[in-house]
């Protein structure tokens, strides 16, 4: 069973287009909303939103309208212990059965998704990416995909830190 990830209302990952990653205008836009933390090895930063409010979707909407249209804000997802998981912009969908390439293309088109890969070990599991990441509120999309007939589960792909307990 997958644990439920809750969108943060004050921490967002901002996927910055590679050609704009070093532009001062992007940094200035982000600083008007809060403090910025670099994510080494990625084309993304974490934005700690000042006075974000308690509704993650409303803060996401405010960021979308205030940032460059190519910058893609996504709320950081928190697990049941409050640990952060950083969305990559991709989602995994596990179908109840292996579906044909034709069915896969139809599913992707009807949900405005782009096929990224099929899991070689679990053929029912597919990785997708929204066609319009900047305009997609990932938590809602994942919830909607999980309710589609023939889908066993859907979840956001994330980058996460883990600690080994010995």
Short mmCIF file of N, CA and C in Angstrom, two decimals:
data_model
loop_
_atom_site.label_atom_id
_atom_site.label_comp_id
_atom_site.label_asym_id
_atom_site.label_seq_id
_atom_site.Cartn_x
_atom_site.Cartn_y
_atom_site.Cartn_z
N UNK A 1 0.85 -1.19 0.00
CA UNK A 1 0.00 0.00 0.00
C UNK A 1 0.88 1.24 0.00
N UNK A 2 0.59 2.18 -0.88
CA UNK A 2 1.35 3.42 -0.94
C UNK A 2 0.89 4.37 0.15
N UNK A 3 1.85 5.05 0.78
CA UNK A 3 1.46 6.03 1.79
C UNK A 3 1.00 7.30 1.10
N UNK A 4 0.13 8.01 1.76
CA UNK A 4 -0.43 9.25 1.22
C UNK A 4 0.57 10.38 1.41
N UNK A 5 0.87 11.07 0.33
CA UNK A 5 1.76 12.23 0.40
C UNK A 5 0.91 13.48 0.35
N UNK A 6 1.19 14.40 1.28
CA UNK A 6 0.41 15.63 1.43
C UNK A 6 1.21 16.80 0.85
N UNK A 7 0.59 17.62 -0.02
CA UNK A 7 1.32 18.77 -0.58
C UNK A 7 1.61 19.82 0.48
N UNK A 8 2.85 20.29 0.49
CA UNK A 8 3.24 21.37 1.40
C UNK A 8 2.64 22.68 0.91
N UNK A 9 2.26 23.54 1.84
CA UNK A 9 1.70 24.84 1.46
C UNK A 9 2.76 25.94 1.48
N UNK A 10 3.98 25.60 1.96
CA UNK A 10 5.00 26.64 2.04
C UNK A 10 6.36 26.26 1.45
N UNK A 11 6.47 25.05 0.92
CA UNK A 11 7.71 24.64 0.26
C UNK A 11 7.38 24.07 -1.11
N UNK A 12 8.01 24.65 -2.12
CA UNK A 12 7.76 24.25 -3.49
C UNK A 12 9.07 23.99 -4.21
N UNK A 13 9.06 23.00 -5.07
CA UNK A 13 10.20 22.80 -5.95
C UNK A 13 9.86 23.56 -7.23
N UNK A 14 10.84 24.30 -7.73
CA UNK A 14 10.65 25.07 -8.95
C UNK A 14 11.58 24.49 -10.00
N UNK A 15 11.00 23.88 -11.03
CA UNK A 15 11.79 23.36 -12.14
C UNK A 15 12.10 24.53 -13.06
N UNK A 16 13.36 24.92 -13.10
CA UNK A 16 13.79 26.07 -13.89
C UNK A 16 14.33 25.56 -15.21
N UNK A 17 13.83 26.09 -16.33
CA UNK A 17 14.36 25.64 -17.63
C UNK A 17 15.88 25.82 -17.67
N UNK A 18 16.58 24.84 -18.22
CA UNK A 18 18.04 24.85 -18.23
C UNK A 18 18.61 26.13 -18.84
N UNK A 19 17.98 26.64 -19.89
CA UNK A 19 18.52 27.85 -20.53
C UNK A 19 18.30 29.11 -19.69
N UNK A 20 17.50 29.00 -18.62
CA UNK A 20 17.25 30.16 -17.76
C UNK A 20 17.80 29.97 -16.35
N UNK A 21 18.43 28.83 -16.10
CA UNK A 21 18.84 28.49 -14.74
C UNK A 21 19.79 29.51 -14.12
N UNK A 22 20.55 30.21 -14.93
CA UNK A 22 21.51 31.17 -14.37
C UNK A 22 21.04 32.61 -14.50
N UNK A 23 19.88 32.84 -15.05
CA UNK A 23 19.40 34.20 -15.25
C UNK A 23 19.01 34.87 -13.93
N UNK A 24 19.44 36.10 -13.76
CA UNK A 24 19.11 36.85 -12.56
C UNK A 24 17.61 37.13 -12.46
N UNK A 25 16.94 37.25 -13.60
CA UNK A 25 15.50 37.55 -13.57
C UNK A 25 14.73 36.43 -12.88
N UNK A 26 15.15 35.19 -13.07
CA UNK A 26 14.49 34.05 -12.41
C UNK A 26 14.69 34.16 -10.90
N UNK A 27 15.93 34.45 -10.49
CA UNK A 27 16.21 34.59 -9.05
C UNK A 27 15.39 35.73 -8.45
N UNK A 28 15.29 36.86 -9.14
CA UNK A 28 14.51 37.98 -8.63
C UNK A 28 13.03 37.61 -8.50
N UNK A 29 12.50 36.91 -9.50
CA UNK A 29 11.10 36.48 -9.44
C UNK A 29 10.87 35.60 -8.21
N UNK A 30 11.76 34.65 -7.98
CA UNK A 30 11.59 33.73 -6.87
C UNK A 30 11.73 34.43 -5.53
N UNK A 31 12.67 35.36 -5.42
CA UNK A 31 12.90 36.04 -4.15
C UNK A 31 11.72 36.90 -3.71
N UNK A 32 10.87 37.31 -4.65
CA UNK A 32 9.69 38.08 -4.25
C UNK A 32 8.71 37.22 -3.46
N UNK A 33 8.82 35.89 -3.58
CA UNK A 33 7.91 34.98 -2.89
C UNK A 33 8.50 34.41 -1.61
N UNK A 34 9.84 34.36 -1.52
CA UNK A 34 10.45 33.78 -0.33
C UNK A 34 11.91 33.46 -0.53
N UNK A 35 12.43 32.60 0.31
CA UNK A 35 13.85 32.21 0.27
C UNK A 35 14.05 31.05 -0.70
N UNK A 36 15.20 31.06 -1.36
CA UNK A 36 15.50 30.05 -2.38
C UNK A 36 16.67 29.18 -1.90
N UNK A 37 16.52 27.88 -2.09
CA UNK A 37 17.56 26.91 -1.73
C UNK A 37 17.92 26.13 -2.99
N UNK A 38 19.22 26.09 -3.32
CA UNK A 38 19.66 25.34 -4.49
C UNK A 38 19.53 23.85 -4.26
N UNK A 39 19.29 23.14 -5.35
CA UNK A 39 19.29 21.67 -5.33
C UNK A 39 20.43 21.22 -6.24
N UNK A 40 21.61 21.00 -5.67
CA UNK A 40 22.78 20.64 -6.49
C UNK A 40 22.49 19.42 -7.37
N UNK A 41 22.99 19.48 -8.59
CA UNK A 41 22.83 18.38 -9.52
C UNK A 41 21.50 18.36 -10.25
N UNK A 42 20.66 19.39 -10.04
CA UNK A 42 19.37 19.45 -10.72
C UNK A 42 19.18 20.84 -11.34
N UNK A 43 18.20 20.95 -12.20
CA UNK A 43 17.81 22.25 -12.76
C UNK A 43 16.60 22.76 -11.99
N UNK A 44 16.66 22.62 -10.68
CA UNK A 44 15.53 23.01 -9.83
C UNK A 44 16.05 23.65 -8.55
N UNK A 45 15.15 24.39 -7.90
CA UNK A 45 15.44 24.99 -6.60
C UNK A 45 14.24 24.75 -5.70
N UNK A 46 14.47 24.88 -4.40
CA UNK A 46 13.37 24.81 -3.45
C UNK A 46 13.05 26.24 -3.04
N UNK A 47 11.77 26.58 -3.10
CA UNK A 47 11.30 27.90 -2.69
C UNK A 47 10.55 27.75 -1.38
N UNK A 48 11.04 28.46 -0.35
CA UNK A 48 10.37 28.49 0.95
C UNK A 48 9.50 29.75 0.93
N UNK A 49 8.21 29.57 0.73
CA UNK A 49 7.28 30.67 0.53
C UNK A 49 6.99 31.39 1.84
N UNK A 50 7.12 32.71 1.81
CA UNK A 50 6.72 33.54 2.95
C UNK A 50 5.20 33.65 2.93
N UNK A 51 4.58 33.60 4.05
CA UNK A 51 3.13 33.76 4.18
C UNK A 51 2.37 33.11 3.03
N UNK A 52 2.61 31.82 2.89
CA UNK A 52 1.98 31.09 1.79
C UNK A 52 0.49 30.88 1.95
N UNK A 53 0.01 30.81 3.18
CA UNK A 53 -1.38 30.43 3.39
C UNK A 53 -1.42 28.94 3.67
N UNK A 54 -2.60 28.43 3.97
CA UNK A 54 -2.70 27.01 4.35
C UNK A 54 -3.19 26.12 3.21
N UNK A 55 -3.53 26.69 2.06
CA UNK A 55 -4.03 25.92 0.93
C UNK A 55 -2.93 25.80 -0.13
N UNK A 56 -2.34 24.61 -0.24
CA UNK A 56 -1.22 24.40 -1.16
C UNK A 56 -1.60 24.73 -2.60
N UNK A 57 -2.83 24.37 -3.00
CA UNK A 57 -3.23 24.63 -4.39
C UNK A 57 -3.33 26.13 -4.66
N UNK A 58 -3.84 26.90 -3.70
CA UNK A 58 -3.96 28.35 -3.87
C UNK A 58 -2.58 29.00 -3.97
N UNK A 59 -1.63 28.53 -3.16
CA UNK A 59 -0.26 29.06 -3.23
C UNK A 59 0.35 28.69 -4.58
N UNK A 60 0.13 27.45 -5.03
CA UNK A 60 0.62 27.01 -6.34
C UNK A 60 0.07 27.92 -7.45
N UNK A 61 -1.21 28.24 -7.40
CA UNK A 61 -1.82 29.13 -8.41
C UNK A 61 -1.15 30.50 -8.38
N UNK A 62 -0.90 31.02 -7.17
CA UNK A 62 -0.26 32.33 -7.05
C UNK A 62 1.14 32.30 -7.63
N UNK A 63 1.89 31.22 -7.39
CA UNK A 63 3.23 31.09 -7.95
C UNK A 63 3.18 30.99 -9.47
N UNK A 64 2.25 30.20 -9.97
CA UNK A 64 2.13 30.04 -11.43
C UNK A 64 1.90 31.37 -12.12
N UNK A 65 1.05 32.21 -11.54
CA UNK A 65 0.74 33.49 -12.18
C UNK A 65 1.86 34.51 -11.99
N UNK A 66 2.68 34.34 -10.94
CA UNK A 66 3.72 35.31 -10.66
C UNK A 66 5.08 34.97 -11.22
N UNK A 67 5.26 33.74 -11.68
CA UNK A 67 6.55 33.30 -12.20
C UNK A 67 6.54 33.23 -13.72
N UNK A 68 7.72 33.17 -14.28
CA UNK A 68 7.89 32.94 -15.71
C UNK A 68 7.07 31.71 -16.11
N UNK A 69 6.34 31.76 -17.21
CA UNK A 69 5.50 30.61 -17.60
C UNK A 69 6.28 29.30 -17.79
N UNK A 70 7.58 29.39 -18.06
CA UNK A 70 8.38 28.18 -18.24
C UNK A 70 8.82 27.55 -16.92
N UNK A 71 8.78 28.32 -15.84
CA UNK A 71 9.14 27.78 -14.53
C UNK A 71 7.95 26.97 -14.01
N UNK A 72 8.25 25.79 -13.52
CA UNK A 72 7.18 24.87 -13.12
C UNK A 72 7.20 24.65 -11.61
N UNK A 73 6.32 25.34 -10.87
CA UNK A 73 6.27 25.09 -9.43
C UNK A 73 5.48 23.83 -9.10
N UNK A 74 5.96 23.08 -8.13
CA UNK A 74 5.23 21.92 -7.64
C UNK A 74 5.39 21.88 -6.12
N UNK A 75 4.32 21.64 -5.39
CA UNK A 75 4.47 21.55 -3.94
C UNK A 75 5.32 20.35 -3.56
N UNK A 76 6.21 20.56 -2.61
CA UNK A 76 6.96 19.43 -2.05
C UNK A 76 5.94 18.56 -1.32
N UNK A 77 6.09 17.27 -1.43
CA UNK A 77 5.14 16.34 -0.84
C UNK A 77 5.70 15.81 0.47
N UNK A 78 4.86 15.79 1.49
CA UNK A 78 5.27 15.35 2.82
C UNK A 78 4.63 14.01 3.16
N UNK A 79 5.45 13.09 3.67
CA UNK A 79 4.90 11.79 4.07
C UNK A 79 4.32 11.87 5.47
N UNK A 80 3.89 10.73 6.01
CA UNK A 80 3.22 10.73 7.32
C UNK A 80 4.13 11.15 8.47
N UNK A 81 5.46 11.11 8.27
CA UNK A 81 6.39 11.60 9.30
C UNK A 81 6.81 13.05 9.03
N UNK A 82 6.26 13.67 8.00
CA UNK A 82 6.61 15.04 7.66
C UNK A 82 7.88 15.16 6.84
N UNK A 83 8.41 14.03 6.37
CA UNK A 83 9.62 14.05 5.57
C UNK A 83 9.30 14.51 4.14
N UNK A 84 10.14 15.38 3.57
CA UNK A 84 9.86 15.90 2.24
C UNK A 84 10.26 14.94 1.12
N UNK A 85 9.45 14.94 0.08
CA UNK A 85 9.70 14.19 -1.15
C UNK A 85 9.53 15.18 -2.30
N UNK A 86 10.56 15.30 -3.13
CA UNK A 86 10.58 16.32 -4.18
C UNK A 86 10.07 15.76 -5.50
N UNK A 87 8.94 16.24 -5.99
CA UNK A 87 8.39 15.73 -7.24
C UNK A 87 9.33 16.00 -8.42
N UNK A 88 9.45 15.02 -9.29
CA UNK A 88 10.29 15.16 -10.48
C UNK A 88 9.50 15.69 -11.67
N UNK A 89 8.17 15.73 -11.54
CA UNK A 89 7.33 16.11 -12.67
C UNK A 89 6.78 14.90 -13.41
N UNK A 90 7.22 13.72 -13.01
CA UNK A 90 6.73 12.49 -13.64
C UNK A 90 5.83 11.73 -12.67
N UNK A 91 4.96 10.90 -13.23
CA UNK A 91 4.09 10.06 -12.42
C UNK A 91 4.17 8.62 -12.91
N UNK A 92 4.02 7.71 -11.98
CA UNK A 92 3.96 6.29 -12.33
C UNK A 92 2.52 5.83 -12.19
N UNK A 93 2.11 5.01 -13.13
CA UNK A 93 0.77 4.44 -13.11
C UNK A 93 0.92 2.93 -13.23
N UNK A 94 0.30 2.21 -12.28
CA UNK A 94 0.28 0.75 -12.37
C UNK A 94 -1.13 0.35 -12.76
N UNK A 95 -1.23 -0.29 -13.91
CA UNK A 95 -2.52 -0.76 -14.40
C UNK A 95 -2.83 -2.13 -13.80
N UNK A 96 -4.09 -2.50 -13.84
CA UNK A 96 -4.52 -3.79 -13.29
C UNK A 96 -4.03 -4.95 -14.14
N UNK A 97 -3.68 -4.65 -15.38
CA UNK A 97 -3.16 -5.68 -16.30
C UNK A 97 -2.19 -5.01 -17.25
N UNK A 98 -1.42 -5.80 -17.96
CA UNK A 98 -0.54 -5.26 -18.98
C UNK A 98 -1.40 -4.74 -20.12
N UNK A 99 -1.16 -3.51 -20.53
CA UNK A 99 -1.97 -2.95 -21.61
C UNK A 99 -1.13 -2.83 -22.88
N UNK A 100 -1.81 -2.90 -24.01
CA UNK A 100 -1.12 -2.84 -25.30
C UNK A 100 -0.59 -1.44 -25.57
N UNK A 101 0.31 -1.33 -26.52
CA UNK A 101 0.85 -0.03 -26.89
C UNK A 101 -0.25 0.90 -27.40
N UNK A 102 -1.21 0.33 -28.11
CA UNK A 102 -2.33 1.14 -28.62
C UNK A 102 -3.17 1.69 -27.46
N UNK A 103 -3.48 0.84 -26.48
CA UNK A 103 -4.23 1.28 -25.30
C UNK A 103 -3.44 2.32 -24.51
N UNK A 104 -2.14 2.12 -24.44
CA UNK A 104 -1.26 3.04 -23.73
C UNK A 104 -1.28 4.42 -24.38
N UNK A 105 -1.20 4.47 -25.70
CA UNK A 105 -1.24 5.75 -26.42
C UNK A 105 -2.59 6.44 -26.22
N UNK A 106 -3.66 5.66 -26.24
CA UNK A 106 -5.00 6.22 -26.03
C UNK A 106 -5.13 6.79 -24.61
N UNK A 107 -4.63 6.05 -23.62
CA UNK A 107 -4.67 6.50 -22.23
C UNK A 107 -3.89 7.80 -22.08
N UNK A 108 -2.68 7.83 -22.62
CA UNK A 108 -1.84 9.02 -22.53
C UNK A 108 -2.52 10.23 -23.17
N UNK A 109 -3.07 10.05 -24.35
CA UNK A 109 -3.72 11.15 -25.05
C UNK A 109 -4.94 11.65 -24.28
N UNK A 110 -5.73 10.75 -23.74
CA UNK A 110 -6.96 11.17 -23.05
C UNK A 110 -6.67 11.86 -21.71
N UNK A 111 -5.47 11.68 -21.16
CA UNK A 111 -5.12 12.31 -19.89
C UNK A 111 -4.02 13.36 -20.04
N UNK A 112 -3.74 13.74 -21.29
CA UNK A 112 -2.73 14.77 -21.61
C UNK A 112 -1.38 14.44 -21.00
N UNK A 113 -0.95 13.19 -21.27
CA UNK A 113 0.32 12.70 -20.76
C UNK A 113 1.26 12.32 -21.91
N UNK A 114 2.53 12.32 -21.61
CA UNK A 114 3.55 11.86 -22.53
C UNK A 114 4.18 10.62 -21.91
N UNK A 115 4.30 9.56 -22.70
CA UNK A 115 4.89 8.32 -22.23
C UNK A 115 6.39 8.50 -22.05
N UNK A 116 6.92 8.14 -20.89
CA UNK A 116 8.36 8.21 -20.64
C UNK A 116 8.99 6.82 -20.74
N UNK A 117 8.40 5.83 -20.03
CA UNK A 117 8.98 4.49 -20.07
C UNK A 117 8.01 3.47 -19.48
N UNK A 118 8.25 2.24 -19.86
CA UNK A 118 7.51 1.11 -19.28
C UNK A 118 8.50 0.37 -18.39
N UNK A 119 8.08 -0.01 -17.21
CA UNK A 119 8.94 -0.74 -16.28
C UNK A 119 9.25 -2.11 -16.86
N UNK A 120 10.53 -2.41 -17.04
CA UNK A 120 10.90 -3.68 -17.67
C UNK A 120 10.59 -4.90 -16.80
N UNK A 121 10.49 -4.69 -15.49
CA UNK A 121 10.24 -5.81 -14.58
C UNK A 121 8.76 -5.94 -14.23
N UNK A 122 8.03 -4.84 -14.31
CA UNK A 122 6.59 -4.83 -14.02
C UNK A 122 5.91 -4.18 -15.22
N UNK A 123 5.55 -4.95 -16.24
CA UNK A 123 5.02 -4.36 -17.47
C UNK A 123 3.71 -3.59 -17.30
N UNK A 124 3.00 -3.79 -16.18
CA UNK A 124 1.77 -3.03 -15.93
C UNK A 124 2.07 -1.61 -15.46
N UNK A 125 3.34 -1.34 -15.15
CA UNK A 125 3.72 -0.05 -14.58
C UNK A 125 4.39 0.84 -15.63
N UNK A 126 3.83 2.05 -15.79
CA UNK A 126 4.29 2.98 -16.82
C UNK A 126 4.61 4.33 -16.17
N UNK A 127 5.66 4.98 -16.68
CA UNK A 127 6.00 6.32 -16.22
C UNK A 127 5.56 7.31 -17.29
N UNK A 128 4.84 8.34 -16.83
CA UNK A 128 4.34 9.39 -17.71
C UNK A 128 4.82 10.75 -17.22
N UNK A 129 4.66 11.72 -18.09
CA UNK A 129 4.93 13.12 -17.75
C UNK A 129 3.78 13.94 -18.33
N UNK A 130 3.27 14.92 -17.59
CA UNK A 130 2.21 15.77 -18.17
C UNK A 130 2.71 16.52 -19.39
N UNK A 131 1.87 16.65 -20.39
CA UNK A 131 2.26 17.42 -21.58
C UNK A 131 2.52 18.87 -21.22
N UNK A 132 1.76 19.39 -20.27
CA UNK A 132 1.89 20.78 -19.82
C UNK A 132 2.21 20.79 -18.33
N UNK A 133 3.46 20.52 -17.97
CA UNK A 133 3.81 20.44 -16.55
C UNK A 133 3.53 21.75 -15.83
N UNK A 134 3.80 22.88 -16.47
CA UNK A 134 3.61 24.18 -15.82
C UNK A 134 2.15 24.42 -15.43
N UNK A 135 1.22 23.85 -16.15
CA UNK A 135 -0.19 24.07 -15.85
C UNK A 135 -0.87 22.91 -15.15
N UNK A 136 -0.08 21.97 -14.64
CA UNK A 136 -0.64 20.78 -14.02
C UNK A 136 -0.35 20.77 -12.53
N UNK A 137 -1.42 20.71 -11.72
CA UNK A 137 -1.25 20.57 -10.28
C UNK A 137 -1.11 19.08 -10.01
N UNK A 138 0.12 18.65 -9.81
CA UNK A 138 0.45 17.25 -9.73
C UNK A 138 -0.37 16.44 -8.72
N UNK A 139 -0.60 16.93 -7.48
CA UNK A 139 -1.40 16.12 -6.54
C UNK A 139 -2.79 15.79 -7.08
N UNK A 140 -3.44 16.73 -7.74
CA UNK A 140 -4.77 16.46 -8.31
C UNK A 140 -4.70 15.47 -9.45
N UNK A 141 -3.69 15.63 -10.31
CA UNK A 141 -3.56 14.73 -11.45
C UNK A 141 -3.36 13.30 -10.97
N UNK A 142 -2.51 13.12 -9.95
CA UNK A 142 -2.26 11.78 -9.42
C UNK A 142 -3.55 11.19 -8.84
N UNK A 143 -4.30 12.00 -8.09
CA UNK A 143 -5.58 11.53 -7.53
C UNK A 143 -6.54 11.11 -8.64
N UNK A 144 -6.65 11.93 -9.68
CA UNK A 144 -7.55 11.62 -10.79
C UNK A 144 -7.13 10.35 -11.52
N UNK A 145 -5.83 10.19 -11.77
CA UNK A 145 -5.34 8.99 -12.46
C UNK A 145 -5.62 7.73 -11.63
N UNK A 146 -5.50 7.84 -10.31
CA UNK A 146 -5.74 6.70 -9.44
C UNK A 146 -7.19 6.23 -9.44
N UNK A 147 -8.10 7.09 -9.89
CA UNK A 147 -9.53 6.74 -9.92
C UNK A 147 -9.99 6.20 -11.27
N UNK A 148 -9.11 6.19 -12.26
CA UNK A 148 -9.48 5.73 -13.61
C UNK A 148 -9.67 4.22 -13.59
N UNK A 149 -10.73 3.78 -14.25
CA UNK A 149 -11.00 2.34 -14.34
C UNK A 149 -9.82 1.64 -15.00
N UNK A 150 -9.38 0.56 -14.40
CA UNK A 150 -8.26 -0.21 -14.92
C UNK A 150 -6.91 0.20 -14.34
N UNK A 151 -6.91 1.25 -13.52
CA UNK A 151 -5.68 1.69 -12.86
C UNK A 151 -5.68 1.15 -11.44
N UNK A 152 -4.61 0.43 -11.09
CA UNK A 152 -4.48 -0.11 -9.73
C UNK A 152 -3.95 0.94 -8.77
N UNK A 153 -3.02 1.78 -9.25
CA UNK A 153 -2.43 2.82 -8.39
C UNK A 153 -1.72 3.85 -9.26
N UNK A 154 -1.62 5.06 -8.73
CA UNK A 154 -0.86 6.13 -9.39
C UNK A 154 -0.14 6.91 -8.30
N UNK A 155 1.08 7.34 -8.58
CA UNK A 155 1.84 8.09 -7.59
C UNK A 155 2.85 8.99 -8.30
N UNK A 156 3.22 10.09 -7.63
CA UNK A 156 4.23 10.97 -8.22
C UNK A 156 5.63 10.37 -8.03
N UNK A 157 6.47 10.51 -9.01
CA UNK A 157 7.87 10.12 -8.85
C UNK A 157 8.57 11.24 -8.11
N UNK A 158 9.35 10.88 -7.12
CA UNK A 158 9.99 11.88 -6.27
C UNK A 158 11.45 11.56 -6.02
N UNK A 159 12.17 12.60 -5.63
CA UNK A 159 13.52 12.45 -5.11
C UNK A 159 13.38 12.56 -3.60
N UNK A 160 13.97 11.64 -2.87
CA UNK A 160 13.81 11.61 -1.42
C UNK A 160 15.13 11.27 -0.76
N UNK A 161 15.31 11.79 0.45
CA UNK A 161 16.48 11.43 1.25
C UNK A 161 16.06 10.34 2.22
N UNK A 162 16.91 9.37 2.36
CA UNK A 162 16.63 8.29 3.29
C UNK A 162 17.80 8.14 4.25
N UNK A 163 17.50 7.76 5.48
CA UNK A 163 18.53 7.48 6.48
C UNK A 163 18.48 6.02 6.83
N UNK A 164 19.65 5.43 6.95
CA UNK A 164 19.72 4.05 7.38
C UNK A 164 19.75 4.04 8.90
N UNK A 165 18.87 3.27 9.47
CA UNK A 165 18.82 3.14 10.93
C UNK A 165 19.45 1.80 11.27
N UNK A 166 20.52 1.87 12.06
CA UNK A 166 21.21 0.64 12.44
C UNK A 166 21.16 0.40 13.92
#
